[in-house]
Amino acid sequence: MSDNEKINEIAKERERWEKTTLPKWMGQCPERKSEFRNHSGTLIKRVYTPEDVNDLDYMRDLGFPGEYPFTRGVHATMHRGRLWTMRQFSGYGTAEQTNQRFKYLLKEGETGLSIAFDYPSIRGYDSDHPFSKGEVGICGVAVSSLKDMEVLFNGITLDKVTTSMTINGPAAMLLAMYIAVGNKQGVPREKLGGTTQNDVLKEFFAQKLIIFPPKPSIKLVTDIVEYCTKHVPRWNPISISGYHIREAGGNAVQELAFTLYDGITYVESCLERGMKVDEFAPRLSFFFAAHNDLFEEIAKFRAARRIWAKTMKERFHAKNPRSMWMRMHVQTAGFTLTAQQPLNNITRVTIQALSAVLAGTQSLHTNSFDEALALPSEEAVRIALRTQQIIAYESGVTNTIDPLAGSYYVENLTNEMEKSTMEYFRKLDDMGGAIPAIEKGFFQKEIADSSYEYQKEVDEKRRILVGVNDYTTEEKQPIKVLRVDPKVEEEQVASLHKLKRERDNKKVNEMLEKLHYTAEKDENLMPTIIDAVKAYATIGEICDVLREIYGEFKELIVI
Amino acid sequence: MRTLPKIQEIARGVLAGDRRSIARAITTIENNSPKAQELIASIFPHTGKAHIIGLTGPPGSGKSTLIDKIIREYRRKGKTVGVIAVDPTSPFTGGAFLGDRIRMQELSTDQGVFIRSMATRNYLGGIAKATKNAAKVLDSAGKDVVIVETVGAGQSEVEIIKVAQTIVVLFAPGLGDEIQAIKAGIMEIADIFVVNKADRANADKAVMDIQAMLQLNSKERMWKPPVLKTTALTGEGVSQLIERIGDHRLFLEKEFERKRSREKAEAELVEAIKEKVANSIIEELKTEGKLEESLQKILEKKMDPASIAEKLLNKKFKKQVQK
Amino acid sequence: MQNQRKIRVLIAKPGLDSHDRGAKIIARALRDAGMEVIYTGLKQTPEQIVETALQEDVDVIGLSILSGAHKTLFPMIMELLKQKGLTDVLVVAGGIIPEEDVPEMKKLGIKGIFGPGTRTNEIIQYIFENIPKRT
């Protein structure tokens, strides 16, 4: 029997099953809903059969791990060779306190560092700026100068760890500080490994940590990619992010499509700068959320790899297979975690983490159960880390690569998500690209509508959130939450003022003037920023120079 | 309980430039409360000094960013500014999202600037009147310039913008066939055209396209609308725009424009009379329980509205005469 | 024409917190409930929030904050409202405000505090029932 004949046979049998066996069950045990849809709106079938993967071609669409189109994984040995990096996003209070938390996590088995900066730092303000009042060290670690960075890595040598930095507007400054710390420790920049998020496009419609207008923002991103390509070859200069798109309310398809399209935009920007695609593409990395719907998330990650590989090959003519790799970091979805009955969150995080592992992530952060209440307590973050370790060592899922491959359901979902993503690509191309789309409010509207729809579903109980709109309980579980000592702000401000008194202010002013001059000439700013940072110029001072030249930007609001 | 001060107190506060009074005055006008007329009557003698500028443009043209820069430029010149940002009320829910002030927010704490968002509230002709009166409040409160901002999309927006003495219409290159899309009503009453985002490649083409349209539509106008370029993000071109707005004001003070003002005043009086008469007669009908009767006549096609109106008016005036 | 009173609400995000998903959902829900919603975007100082409330003559101020900076920013806002004579405005708050901070916030004059998981209808009802009546 030929393949088509086999499929027809199955189709006939399915129809028989639907006419004979199914109705009996529908009578006795009717389905709980008239329609089963996932949050992206995809209608989910009762059962998937070979019919649903009829046009799947193994070698064309899946291939082997480590080979184009990389659907099954970017490396040939994946987690059998090396487990994903267990990289917990952390930071609060002073650099000293966060240094302690880093050491704790490394001791407990995390295998990579990830810095959470406080709001003033990520927004380019020093701890003593009027805007920083009440915000210093509350949501992350306060870093205003190289001095703070040095304390942050006290006792941690940069050739022994890799570090991810969630920083966008001031990414160049923080990267410069990291390089300077490495320098002081005797670690040359060629040996430094890690990531700067440095993904400014999604700020305009998702994370909203905007400083400068779109054009100069992209220029800064490209500066960093260019600099790292030449001088910091083990660094991932950019982590093209979908996590925040999801947290802002986008669904899985929007997360996938918008993230990858941002990636396309960055590649175009680097090419316009004169770089060759195979020079910089191997170090582009990605960052996604892992949400509740186990199979949709797995399909999303697999589709992401395949789409990116195809895009790099067909749209950008990359030749080096490494340019086609999509290496990803995943974080379990913060938004899904509840303040009500917080211990339930441990279960949620486990399912979410599992999707990322089954789909072959390179790096993973698991949220702590007290996510909706405060920054993670030591106990909560330890449990989150243990979740990863239990999956890694006890569940057996890492014994083989891409175990869900061949599942009629998952392969069908993967294909559907790819199709939907390509539709979005066409729409965005027609609009003239990501920037015109941002200006028109396209991403913002898509996300606002998804987000509102989700809330309506919860309000109307069409979507059950256990412990929140169903299975609620009046009793409160007493949880000891982390509170940042208000004295932190005092200490940090005092320390900053001391620094400003004791450093060579003449040198600082010289460096800032040089930066001003270089920025006006439109040159790559990294070398000048590194010099400024080494002279202990602060983030705020450096950003102020750039604010003067580029102006500040306010988002377009679409509800 | 929010006890509001008497309307005369509010009026006094407005004339003294008290910001809370200005805010309450505008609310009184928006709500079309019975006291609104008394308020307008009190402040009317103190109006006429402010230059009322209308600014309209499609979404994405950078209107709010431009207004922010315009305000700053006026402030640099020592002028005080009022802004009325109008947004549509949802016809389905009756609510409105008023987000225009976001790009002017830094100026909200400048005591020389007063920004107020208003929703159209969808009552016929109402928003134009409310906007006009809100502008009068800001005028009488001493503002040198009052900017009325709308999105240039519908017919009611044309009515709103006519409230202004100088109408500025904004475009941005590459937004689409917006030049054709902008209703003819707006094109004909615009006094100044601005192509924003002038750093874009097709900005010059947009300028030429507008100039060509103006040539085609050249009715005999004494004022030839200039076509300017701005880059709102950097502020480039804004001081020239202010200058041209100033030029237009000078033009308005000339003789033939005084004639136009007279025509406007007559139109306003007619409007006011219409409204008062209509309100008074409808109220009477309601009190007498006779409104339903008249409406039924119309619905059953027994009598047309104009004839009914004539009958009612004749009755009313006869009553007056007989009195 | 008749009296056209509408409930005017200012939704404000004080401080550097950039999580606006909730604020935007509330803004939309309140608009859909027939209210006029002024939303001024991110990074608002206490001065900007109070000045805006004054100019817009709002009935309600909704403060949304998830960064933990409410302990510093809310007292500043409430103090400014007092200074400007805006004590009759209904002030509510949402976001991440730990249980243990709620009594302190209520003492400042913030009447309703809505944590994560609150249904939007609950907030809408609360506003309808608690806005100051105008004479």
Tab-separated table of N, CA, C and O in Angstrom, chain B residues 1-4 19-20 23-24 27 30-34 89-90 93-99 101-102 105-111 113-119 121 123 275 279 286, chain C residues 1-6 8 27-28 30-42 44-45 47-49 51-52 54-59 84-86 88-89 132-135:
chain	number	residue	atom	x	y	z
B	1	MET	N	-19.238	62.933	49.919
B	1	MET	CA	-20.008	63.942	49.201
B	1	MET	C	-19.047	65.010	48.676
B	1	MET	O	-18.182	65.470	49.393
B	2	ARG	N	-19.201	65.331	47.407
B	2	ARG	CA	-18.346	66.397	46.870
B	2	ARG	C	-19.190	67.643	46.754
B	2	ARG	O	-19.995	67.761	45.822
B	3	THR	N	-19.049	68.555	47.679
B	3	THR	CA	-19.829	69.787	47.532
B	3	THR	C	-19.055	70.733	46.633
B	3	THR	O	-17.933	71.124	46.948
B	4	LEU	N	-19.683	71.106	45.548
B	4	LEU	CA	-19.021	71.992	44.608
B	4	LEU	C	-19.279	73.432	45.012
B	4	LEU	O	-20.356	73.777	45.478
B	19	ARG	N	-6.206	76.887	38.955
B	19	ARG	CA	-6.273	75.686	38.126
B	19	ARG	C	-7.426	74.766	38.503
B	19	ARG	O	-8.055	74.158	37.645
B	20	ARG	N	-7.719	74.681	39.789
B	20	ARG	CA	-8.829	73.797	40.187
B	20	ARG	C	-10.135	74.334	39.627
B	20	ARG	O	-10.996	73.591	39.164
B	23	ALA	N	-10.442	73.557	35.998
B	23	ALA	CA	-10.818	72.157	35.801
B	23	ALA	C	-12.312	71.952	36.051
B	23	ALA	O	-13.003	71.293	35.273
B	24	ARG	N	-12.793	72.531	37.141
B	24	ARG	CA	-14.217	72.359	37.466
B	24	ARG	C	-15.107	73.038	36.446
B	24	ARG	O	-16.190	72.533	36.122
B	27	THR	N	-15.440	70.835	33.528
B	27	THR	CA	-16.343	69.717	33.839
B	27	THR	C	-17.789	70.169	33.739
B	27	THR	O	-18.645	69.462	33.204
B	30	GLU	N	-18.628	70.295	30.135
B	30	GLU	CA	-18.700	68.939	29.580
B	30	GLU	C	-20.014	68.277	29.942
B	30	GLU	O	-20.618	67.573	29.141
B	31	ASN	N	-20.405	68.452	31.209
B	31	ASN	CA	-21.619	67.796	31.688
B	31	ASN	C	-22.870	68.516	31.201
B	31	ASN	O	-23.981	68.066	31.457
B	32	ASN	N	-22.675	69.645	30.521
B	32	ASN	CA	-23.793	70.434	30.033
B	32	ASN	C	-24.795	70.687	31.145
B	32	ASN	O	-26.000	70.647	30.958
B	33	SER	N	-24.233	70.937	32.323
B	33	SER	CA	-25.108	71.133	33.476
B	33	SER	C	-25.812	72.476	33.351
B	33	SER	O	-25.346	73.369	32.644
B	34	PRO	N	-26.930	72.619	34.026
B	34	PRO	CA	-27.725	73.852	33.916
B	34	PRO	C	-26.907	75.093	34.258
B	34	PRO	O	-27.195	76.191	33.776
B	89	THR	N	-15.676	59.135	21.969
B	89	THR	CA	-16.382	58.273	22.913
B	89	THR	C	-16.843	57.039	22.149
B	89	THR	O	-17.283	57.143	21.012
B	90	SER	N	-16.731	55.873	22.766
B	90	SER	CA	-17.173	54.649	22.102
B	90	SER	C	-18.684	54.669	21.957
B	90	SER	O	-19.413	54.864	22.932
B	93	THR	N	-20.163	51.676	24.232
B	93	THR	CA	-20.118	51.627	25.696
B	93	THR	C	-20.333	52.971	26.361
B	93	THR	O	-20.550	53.047	27.564
B	94	GLY	N	-20.189	54.061	25.588
B	94	GLY	CA	-20.315	55.380	26.195
B	94	GLY	C	-19.065	55.810	26.934
B	94	GLY	O	-18.993	56.894	27.504
B	95	GLY	N	-18.055	54.944	26.954
B	95	GLY	CA	-16.823	55.304	27.651
B	95	GLY	C	-15.786	55.816	26.653
B	95	GLY	O	-16.006	55.793	25.445
B	96	ALA	N	-14.678	56.286	27.166
B	96	ALA	CA	-13.630	56.792	26.265
B	96	ALA	C	-12.262	56.553	26.868
B	96	ALA	O	-12.101	56.549	28.095
B	97	PHE	N	-11.295	56.341	25.989
B	97	PHE	CA	-9.912	56.217	26.424
B	97	PHE	C	-9.194	57.490	26.018
B	97	PHE	O	-9.116	57.812	24.830
B	98	LEU	N	-8.717	58.239	26.983
B	98	LEU	CA	-8.106	59.533	26.711
B	98	LEU	C	-6.620	59.430	26.990
B	98	LEU	O	-6.176	59.557	28.127
B	99	GLY	N	-5.856	59.179	25.917
B	99	GLY	CA	-4.433	58.932	26.114
B	99	GLY	C	-3.523	59.941	25.464
B	99	GLY	O	-2.317	59.722	25.366
B	101	ARG	N	-2.482	62.907	26.396
B	101	ARG	CA	-1.563	63.749	27.156
B	101	ARG	C	-0.264	63.049	27.521
B	101	ARG	O	0.669	63.689	28.023
B	102	ILE	N	-0.181	61.747	27.226
B	102	ILE	CA	1.022	61.012	27.618
B	102	ILE	C	2.302	61.653	27.117
B	102	ILE	O	3.304	61.720	27.821
B	105	GLN	N	3.143	64.879	29.117
B	105	GLN	CA	3.052	64.752	30.569
B	105	GLN	C	4.110	65.519	31.341
B	105	GLN	O	3.859	66.012	32.419
B	106	GLU	N	5.305	65.603	30.777
B	106	GLU	CA	6.347	66.334	31.499
B	106	GLU	C	5.940	67.771	31.739
B	106	GLU	O	6.378	68.404	32.689
B	107	LEU	N	5.085	68.289	30.851
B	107	LEU	CA	4.667	69.692	30.965
B	107	LEU	C	3.496	69.868	31.925
B	107	LEU	O	3.097	70.990	32.218
B	108	SER	N	2.930	68.769	32.400
B	108	SER	CA	1.729	68.894	33.227
B	108	SER	C	1.998	69.651	34.512
B	108	SER	O	1.100	70.280	35.060
B	109	THR	N	3.252	69.589	35.014
B	109	THR	CA	3.535	70.286	36.272
B	109	THR	C	4.001	71.723	36.038
B	109	THR	O	4.220	72.468	36.987
B	110	ASP	N	4.130	72.120	34.770
B	110	ASP	CA	4.476	73.518	34.458
B	110	ASP	C	3.222	74.349	34.726
B	110	ASP	O	2.183	74.157	34.096
B	111	GLN	N	3.317	75.281	35.657
B	111	GLN	CA	2.129	76.048	36.040
B	111	GLN	C	1.639	76.967	34.926
B	111	GLN	O	0.556	77.541	35.024
B	113	VAL	N	1.103	75.827	31.958
B	113	VAL	CA	0.480	74.947	30.973
B	113	VAL	C	-0.704	74.245	31.620
B	113	VAL	O	-0.608	73.777	32.750
B	114	PHE	N	-1.826	74.174	30.914
B	114	PHE	CA	-2.985	73.445	31.430
B	114	PHE	C	-3.471	72.505	30.345
B	114	PHE	O	-3.825	72.934	29.251
B	115	ILE	N	-3.476	71.208	30.670
B	115	ILE	CA	-3.867	70.217	29.669
B	115	ILE	C	-5.140	69.516	30.118
B	115	ILE	O	-5.237	69.054	31.246
B	116	ARG	N	-6.120	69.435	29.229
B	116	ARG	CA	-7.366	68.769	29.587
B	116	ARG	C	-7.793	67.847	28.463
B	116	ARG	O	-7.791	68.230	27.285
B	117	SER	N	-8.155	66.623	28.824
B	117	SER	CA	-8.636	65.661	27.835
B	117	SER	C	-10.159	65.666	27.844
B	117	SER	O	-10.773	65.642	28.903
B	118	MET	N	-10.751	65.698	26.665
B	118	MET	CA	-12.215	65.664	26.577
B	118	MET	C	-12.657	64.570	25.629
B	118	MET	O	-12.036	64.336	24.596
B	119	ALA	N	-13.779	63.929	25.981
B	119	ALA	CA	-14.329	62.902	25.101
B	119	ALA	C	-15.497	63.494	24.330
B	119	ALA	O	-16.190	64.369	24.821
B	121	ARG	N	-18.341	62.362	23.666
B	121	ARG	CA	-19.610	62.053	24.330
B	121	ARG	C	-20.794	61.921	23.396
B	121	ARG	O	-21.917	61.797	23.826
B	123	TYR	N	-22.968	63.488	21.674
B	123	TYR	CA	-24.281	64.107	21.546
B	123	TYR	C	-24.173	65.184	20.478
B	123	TYR	O	-23.281	66.003	20.463
B	275	GLU	N	-30.938	76.054	19.809
B	275	GLU	CA	-30.861	75.105	20.922
B	275	GLU	C	-31.846	75.463	22.023
B	275	GLU	O	-32.576	74.619	22.526
B	279	ASN	N	-34.973	73.170	23.004
B	279	ASN	CA	-35.016	72.618	24.364
B	279	ASN	C	-36.292	73.030	25.068
B	279	ASN	O	-36.981	72.223	25.680
B	286	LYS	N	-42.926	67.562	26.843
B	286	LYS	CA	-42.752	66.473	27.804
B	286	LYS	C	-43.637	66.716	29.021
B	286	LYS	O	-44.343	65.812	29.470
C	1	MET	N	-29.762	69.964	26.045
C	1	MET	CA	-29.628	68.521	26.281
C	1	MET	C	-29.415	68.224	27.760
C	1	MET	O	-29.083	69.104	28.525
C	2	GLN	N	-29.585	66.975	28.092
C	2	GLN	CA	-29.546	66.588	29.513
C	2	GLN	C	-28.132	66.607	30.065
C	2	GLN	O	-27.154	66.657	29.352
C	3	ASN	N	-28.135	66.486	31.371
C	3	ASN	CA	-26.870	66.375	32.080
C	3	ASN	C	-26.112	65.130	31.650
C	3	ASN	O	-26.662	64.050	31.576
C	4	GLN	N	-24.853	65.315	31.340
C	4	GLN	CA	-24.096	64.240	30.718
C	4	GLN	C	-22.987	63.693	31.592
C	4	GLN	O	-21.957	63.285	31.068
C	5	ARG	N	-23.192	63.688	32.898
C	5	ARG	CA	-22.056	63.346	33.741
C	5	ARG	C	-21.474	61.970	33.454
C	5	ARG	O	-22.193	60.978	33.328
C	6	LYS	N	-20.151	61.901	33.364
C	6	LYS	CA	-19.473	60.617	33.199
C	6	LYS	C	-18.470	60.471	34.348
C	6	LYS	O	-17.970	61.462	34.849
C	8	ARG	N	-14.969	60.002	35.562
C	8	ARG	CA	-13.635	60.183	34.990
C	8	ARG	C	-12.598	59.551	35.914
C	8	ARG	O	-12.573	59.821	37.111
C	27	ALA	N	-7.902	49.910	32.296
C	27	ALA	CA	-8.310	51.090	31.507
C	27	ALA	C	-9.362	50.696	30.489
C	27	ALA	O	-10.390	51.360	30.326
C	28	ARG	N	-9.121	49.601	29.809
C	28	ARG	CA	-10.059	49.163	28.781
C	28	ARG	C	-11.381	48.719	29.392
C	28	ARG	O	-12.458	49.054	28.882
C	30	LEU	N	-12.713	49.689	32.203
C	30	LEU	CA	-13.459	50.848	32.703
C	30	LEU	C	-14.084	51.622	31.546
C	30	LEU	O	-15.208	52.113	31.644
C	31	ARG	N	-13.356	51.714	30.446
C	31	ARG	CA	-13.924	52.365	29.272
C	31	ARG	C	-15.143	51.582	28.793
C	31	ARG	O	-16.167	52.164	28.458
C	32	ASP	N	-15.020	50.286	28.785
C	32	ASP	CA	-16.141	49.456	28.333
C	32	ASP	C	-17.298	49.499	29.305
C	32	ASP	O	-18.420	49.120	28.965
C	33	ALA	N	-17.028	49.986	30.533
C	33	ALA	CA	-18.112	50.130	31.501
C	33	ALA	C	-18.684	51.546	31.447
C	33	ALA	O	-19.473	51.940	32.297
C	34	GLY	N	-18.249	52.318	30.446
C	34	GLY	CA	-18.831	53.644	30.236
C	34	GLY	C	-18.094	54.792	30.900
C	34	GLY	O	-18.585	55.918	30.928
C	35	MET	N	-16.892	54.527	31.411
C	35	MET	CA	-16.165	55.619	32.080
C	35	MET	C	-15.185	56.287	31.131
C	35	MET	O	-14.817	55.713	30.097
C	36	GLU	N	-14.785	57.510	31.495
C	36	GLU	CA	-13.755	58.186	30.702
C	36	GLU	C	-12.426	57.957	31.423
C	36	GLU	O	-12.273	58.347	32.582
C	37	VAL	N	-11.508	57.309	30.730
C	37	VAL	CA	-10.264	56.897	31.371
C	37	VAL	C	-9.098	57.699	30.826
C	37	VAL	O	-8.842	57.701	29.628
C	38	ILE	N	-8.397	58.363	31.735
C	38	ILE	CA	-7.176	59.056	31.341
C	38	ILE	C	-6.014	58.188	31.793
C	38	ILE	O	-5.886	57.877	32.967
C	39	TYR	N	-5.214	57.770	30.834
C	39	TYR	CA	-4.044	56.964	31.173
C	39	TYR	C	-2.815	57.709	30.711
C	39	TYR	O	-2.716	58.104	29.555
C	40	THR	N	-1.900	57.932	31.633
C	40	THR	CA	-0.781	58.793	31.295
C	40	THR	C	0.519	58.035	31.062
C	40	THR	O	1.588	58.623	31.038
C	41	GLY	N	0.441	56.713	30.930
C	41	GLY	CA	1.645	55.961	30.597
C	41	GLY	C	2.553	55.736	31.793
C	41	GLY	O	2.185	55.946	32.940
C	42	LEU	N	3.769	55.319	31.468
C	42	LEU	CA	4.710	54.908	32.509
C	42	LEU	C	5.499	56.075	33.076
C	42	LEU	O	5.506	57.184	32.540
C	44	GLN	N	5.479	57.975	35.944
C	44	GLN	CA	4.849	59.204	36.406
C	44	GLN	C	5.350	59.551	37.803
C	44	GLN	O	5.409	58.702	38.687
C	45	THR	N	5.697	60.816	38.003
C	45	THR	CA	6.092	61.249	39.346
C	45	THR	C	4.824	61.548	40.135
C	45	THR	O	3.770	61.824	39.551
C	47	GLU	N	4.084	64.232	41.555
C	47	GLU	CA	3.633	65.570	41.146
C	47	GLU	C	2.819	65.511	39.862
C	47	GLU	O	1.763	66.148	39.756
C	48	GLN	N	3.297	64.726	38.902
C	48	GLN	CA	2.584	64.624	37.622
C	48	GLN	C	1.213	63.978	37.813
C	48	GLN	O	0.228	64.393	37.214
C	49	ILE	N	1.169	62.961	38.663
C	49	ILE	CA	-0.099	62.268	38.888
C	49	ILE	C	-1.120	63.199	39.509
C	49	ILE	O	-2.270	63.294	39.060
C	51	GLU	N	-1.139	66.553	39.643
C	51	GLU	CA	-1.440	67.656	38.733
C	51	GLU	C	-2.430	67.203	37.667
C	51	GLU	O	-3.377	67.922	37.330
C	52	THR	N	-2.223	66.008	37.141
C	52	THR	CA	-3.117	65.476	36.117
C	52	THR	C	-4.519	65.269	36.693
C	52	THR	O	-5.517	65.633	36.073
C	54	LEU	N	-5.873	66.831	39.025
C	54	LEU	CA	-6.470	68.152	39.211
C	54	LEU	C	-6.985	68.711	37.894
C	54	LEU	O	-8.122	69.139	37.786
C	55	GLN	N	-6.132	68.711	36.876
C	55	GLN	CA	-6.519	69.299	35.591
C	55	GLN	C	-7.676	68.539	34.953
C	55	GLN	O	-8.539	69.120	34.313
C	56	GLU	N	-7.665	67.222	35.138
C	56	GLU	CA	-8.706	66.413	34.507
C	56	GLU	C	-9.954	66.290	35.377
C	56	GLU	O	-10.928	65.679	34.974
C	57	ASP	N	-9.891	66.876	36.580
C	57	ASP	CA	-11.033	66.851	37.504
C	57	ASP	C	-11.623	65.443	37.614
C	57	ASP	O	-12.803	65.206	37.414
C	58	VAL	N	-10.770	64.504	37.955
C	58	VAL	CA	-11.199	63.100	37.973
C	58	VAL	C	-11.975	62.764	39.241
C	58	VAL	O	-11.829	63.431	40.271
C	59	ASP	N	-12.777	61.724	39.124
C	59	ASP	CA	-13.512	61.226	40.282
C	59	ASP	C	-12.698	60.159	40.998
C	59	ASP	O	-12.840	59.945	42.202
C	84	LYS	N	-3.233	69.842	47.552
C	84	LYS	CA	-3.953	70.477	46.442
C	84	LYS	C	-5.458	70.485	46.661
C	84	LYS	O	-6.206	70.878	45.776
C	85	GLY	N	-5.889	70.009	47.835
C	85	GLY	CA	-7.322	70.027	48.131
C	85	GLY	C	-8.108	68.964	47.398
C	85	GLY	O	-9.312	69.098	47.177
C	86	LEU	N	-7.455	67.871	47.008
C	86	LEU	CA	-8.148	66.823	46.243
C	86	LEU	C	-8.507	65.637	47.117
C	86	LEU	O	-8.452	64.492	46.690
C	88	ASP	N	-11.281	64.636	48.137
C	88	ASP	CA	-12.558	63.970	47.881
C	88	ASP	C	-12.489	62.990	46.704
C	88	ASP	O	-13.474	62.370	46.344
C	89	VAL	N	-11.315	62.854	46.111
C	89	VAL	CA	-11.172	61.914	44.998
C	89	VAL	C	-11.018	60.505	45.561
C	89	VAL	O	-10.303	60.294	46.538
C	132	PRO	N	-17.342	59.523	44.937
C	132	PRO	CA	-17.992	60.587	45.705
C	132	PRO	C	-19.189	61.122	44.921
C	132	PRO	O	-19.088	61.339	43.704
C	133	LYS	N	-20.319	61.290	45.609
C	133	LYS	CA	-21.480	61.852	44.932
C	133	LYS	C	-21.278	63.348	44.783
C	133	LYS	O	-20.801	64.000	45.695
C	134	ARG	N	-21.651	63.856	43.643
C	134	ARG	CA	-21.500	65.296	43.446
C	134	ARG	C	-22.820	65.991	43.672
C	134	ARG	O	-23.853	65.507	43.250
C	135	THR	N	-22.788	67.153	44.315
C	135	THR	CA	-24.017	67.948	44.427
C	135	THR	C	-24.129	68.821	43.199
C	135	THR	O	-23.130	69.317	42.687
